[in-house]
Amino acid sequence: MLKRTHLAIGLAFVFYFLPYIQGNKFIFLGVVLLASLLPDVESGFSAAQRHAIFSLQPIKMVFHKNSVFHTYSFLIPVTIAVAIFSPRLGLPFFLGYSSHLLIDSFSPNGIKPFWPLKHHVHGKIVPGGGIDKILFVVFLGVDLIVLFNFIMA
């Protein structure tokens, strides 16, 4: 899916879990949104790749789109490491990253959830296509409604 769709869905995850978060809610929000974009770091279409300072050419040479970064085999140990380093960041990291994997599992490229196993999960929602645009609009609408309710409460 497109970056904006990942962000809109990640924001929906934030709003769902926000009432249960103790501590800095802005850090929670930021980590979820950042982690919702992180699996695409190896992609040449990643926003970070467009800036020379963030060029990850060695990663692109080793990993191709939807490689190890698009797996729960990568997500789980990295989440454990994040949680050990900073326990308050473990949950938002997992939520953002796993929301990305969940949504990408519906794309034609899909994901290999438990790499290096060959099992491949995919769907028919084309990134940038009509359904992707509808998902973005629906989740953005839900996000705005929930935000409005938070403000008015």
Tab-separated table of C-alpha atoms in Angstrom:
chain	number	residue	atom	x	y	z
A	1	MET	CA	0.000	0.000	0.000
A	2	LEU	CA	0.983	3.615	-0.275
A	3	LYS	CA	2.744	5.410	2.557
A	4	ARG	CA	-0.331	7.529	3.312
A	5	THR	CA	-2.507	4.428	3.692
A	6	HIS	CA	-0.014	2.881	6.119
A	7	LEU	CA	-0.014	6.130	8.116
A	8	ALA	CA	-3.823	6.411	8.206
A	9	ILE	CA	-4.179	2.816	9.384
A	10	GLY	CA	-1.330	3.244	11.882
A	11	LEU	CA	-3.104	6.313	13.248
A	12	ALA	CA	-6.275	4.237	13.701
A	13	PHE	CA	-4.219	1.781	15.780
A	14	VAL	CA	-2.928	4.737	17.832
A	15	PHE	CA	-6.422	6.016	18.547
A	16	TYR	CA	-7.643	2.550	19.491
A	17	PHE	CA	-4.879	1.963	22.043
A	18	LEU	CA	-4.353	5.558	23.224
A	19	PRO	CA	-6.839	5.406	26.149
A	20	TYR	CA	-4.816	2.544	27.649
A	21	ILE	CA	-1.418	4.204	27.338
A	22	GLN	CA	0.226	5.543	30.446
A	23	GLY	CA	3.077	7.877	29.825
A	24	ASN	CA	3.851	10.167	26.918
A	25	LYS	CA	1.106	9.699	24.324
A	26	PHE	CA	3.005	11.725	21.720
A	27	ILE	CA	5.947	9.327	21.856
A	28	PHE	CA	3.493	6.446	21.463
A	29	LEU	CA	1.972	8.170	18.416
A	30	GLY	CA	5.349	8.920	16.849
A	31	VAL	CA	6.728	5.407	17.319
A	32	VAL	CA	3.597	3.761	15.866
A	33	LEU	CA	3.654	6.020	12.805
A	34	LEU	CA	7.394	5.613	12.253
A	35	ALA	CA	7.198	1.836	12.665
A	36	SER	CA	4.250	1.684	10.252
A	37	LEU	CA	6.605	2.932	7.521
A	38	LEU	CA	9.754	1.081	8.582
A	39	PRO	CA	9.242	-2.214	6.661
A	40	ASP	CA	9.596	-0.329	3.372
A	41	VAL	CA	13.118	0.830	4.239
A	42	GLU	CA	14.605	-1.615	1.730
A	43	SER	CA	12.321	-0.410	-1.039
A	44	GLY	CA	13.582	1.969	-3.676
A	45	PHE	CA	10.203	3.699	-3.384
A	46	SER	CA	10.655	4.496	0.309
A	47	ALA	CA	10.602	8.197	1.139
A	48	ALA	CA	13.927	7.834	2.944
A	49	GLN	CA	15.526	6.467	-0.220
A	50	ARG	CA	14.868	9.720	-2.082
A	51	HIS	CA	17.270	11.598	0.180
A	52	ALA	CA	20.971	10.910	-0.291
A	53	ILE	CA	21.718	11.306	3.401
A	54	PHE	CA	19.419	8.355	4.145
A	55	SER	CA	20.525	6.255	1.191
A	56	LEU	CA	20.503	2.604	2.127
A	57	GLN	CA	22.010	1.288	-1.080
A	58	PRO	CA	23.775	-1.649	0.654
A	59	ILE	CA	20.442	-2.780	2.116
A	60	LYS	CA	18.771	-2.506	-1.300
A	61	MET	CA	21.521	-4.639	-2.837
A	62	VAL	CA	21.062	-7.420	-0.272
A	63	PHE	CA	17.308	-7.293	0.244
A	64	HIS	CA	14.619	-6.883	-2.368
A	65	LYS	CA	11.101	-5.493	-1.889
A	66	ASN	CA	9.081	-7.553	0.590
A	67	SER	CA	12.122	-9.447	1.807
A	68	VAL	CA	13.044	-10.190	5.404
A	69	PHE	CA	11.787	-6.754	6.520
A	70	HIS	CA	8.259	-7.804	5.569
A	71	THR	CA	8.181	-10.792	7.929
A	72	TYR	CA	7.123	-11.576	11.452
A	73	SER	CA	10.424	-13.465	11.676
A	74	PHE	CA	12.105	-10.050	11.636
A	75	LEU	CA	9.438	-8.164	13.589
A	76	ILE	CA	9.372	-10.381	16.668
A	77	PRO	CA	13.088	-10.355	17.587
A	78	VAL	CA	13.396	-6.660	16.772
A	79	THR	CA	10.366	-5.890	18.961
A	80	ILE	CA	11.922	-7.899	21.795
A	81	ALA	CA	15.164	-5.939	21.391
A	82	VAL	CA	13.279	-2.626	21.367
A	83	ALA	CA	11.287	-3.665	24.461
A	84	ILE	CA	14.480	-4.652	26.308
A	85	PHE	CA	16.134	-1.353	25.401
A	86	SER	CA	13.027	0.724	26.185
A	87	PRO	CA	9.971	-1.140	27.489
A	88	ARG	CA	7.589	1.737	26.695
A	89	LEU	CA	8.546	1.618	23.008
A	90	GLY	CA	7.950	-2.104	22.507
A	91	LEU	CA	4.159	-1.963	22.130
A	92	PRO	CA	3.987	1.040	19.786
A	93	PHE	CA	6.792	-0.399	17.658
A	94	PHE	CA	4.994	-3.734	17.389
A	95	LEU	CA	1.629	-2.102	16.592
A	96	GLY	CA	2.993	0.124	13.834
A	97	TYR	CA	5.174	-2.514	12.223
A	98	SER	CA	2.562	-5.275	12.415
A	99	SER	CA	-0.128	-2.983	10.960
A	100	HIS	CA	2.158	-2.487	7.952
A	101	LEU	CA	2.634	-6.242	7.545
A	102	LEU	CA	-1.090	-6.887	7.901
A	103	ILE	CA	-2.015	-4.380	5.210
A	104	ASP	CA	0.754	-5.486	2.845
A	105	SER	CA	-0.477	-9.067	3.136
A	106	PHE	CA	-3.472	-7.977	1.042
A	107	SER	CA	-1.318	-6.671	-1.837
A	108	PRO	CA	-0.355	-8.789	-4.873
A	109	ASN	CA	3.283	-8.900	-3.680
A	110	GLY	CA	2.117	-9.912	-0.230
A	111	ILE	CA	4.478	-11.035	2.505
A	112	LYS	CA	6.290	-14.184	3.554
A	113	PRO	CA	5.210	-14.025	7.202
A	114	PHE	CA	7.648	-16.577	8.608
A	115	TRP	CA	10.727	-16.204	6.424
A	116	PRO	CA	12.797	-18.245	5.574
A	117	LEU	CA	9.802	-20.543	5.104
A	118	LYS	CA	8.418	-20.289	1.585
A	119	HIS	CA	4.761	-19.708	2.601
A	120	HIS	CA	3.516	-16.568	0.873
A	121	VAL	CA	0.405	-14.572	1.839
A	122	HIS	CA	-1.000	-12.160	-0.727
A	123	GLY	CA	-4.188	-10.553	-1.962
A	124	LYS	CA	-5.464	-8.391	-4.777
A	125	ILE	CA	-5.351	-4.834	-3.414
A	126	VAL	CA	-3.013	-2.948	-5.738
A	127	PRO	CA	-0.924	-0.244	-4.040
A	128	GLY	CA	-2.144	3.106	-5.340
A	129	GLY	CA	-5.203	1.471	-6.883
A	130	GLY	CA	-8.852	2.184	-6.224
A	131	ILE	CA	-9.228	0.025	-3.127
A	132	ASP	CA	-6.031	1.462	-1.631
A	133	LYS	CA	-7.466	4.963	-2.147
A	134	ILE	CA	-10.777	3.922	-0.581
A	135	LEU	CA	-8.958	2.421	2.423
A	136	PHE	CA	-7.029	5.645	2.856
A	137	VAL	CA	-10.155	7.821	2.721
A	138	VAL	CA	-12.124	5.543	5.069
A	139	PHE	CA	-9.334	5.323	7.653
A	140	LEU	CA	-8.595	9.042	7.380
A	141	GLY	CA	-12.294	9.726	7.993
A	142	VAL	CA	-12.334	7.396	10.995
A	143	ASP	CA	-9.146	9.036	12.313
A	144	LEU	CA	-10.653	12.518	12.000
A	145	ILE	CA	-13.907	11.484	13.703
A	146	VAL	CA	-12.044	9.861	16.593
A	147	LEU	CA	-9.702	12.867	16.886
A	148	PHE	CA	-12.698	15.195	16.977
A	149	ASN	CA	-14.262	13.078	19.744
A	150	PHE	CA	-10.994	13.193	21.743
A	151	ILE	CA	-10.882	16.972	21.413
A	152	MET	CA	-14.520	17.427	22.387
A	153	ALA	CA	-14.294	15.078	25.394
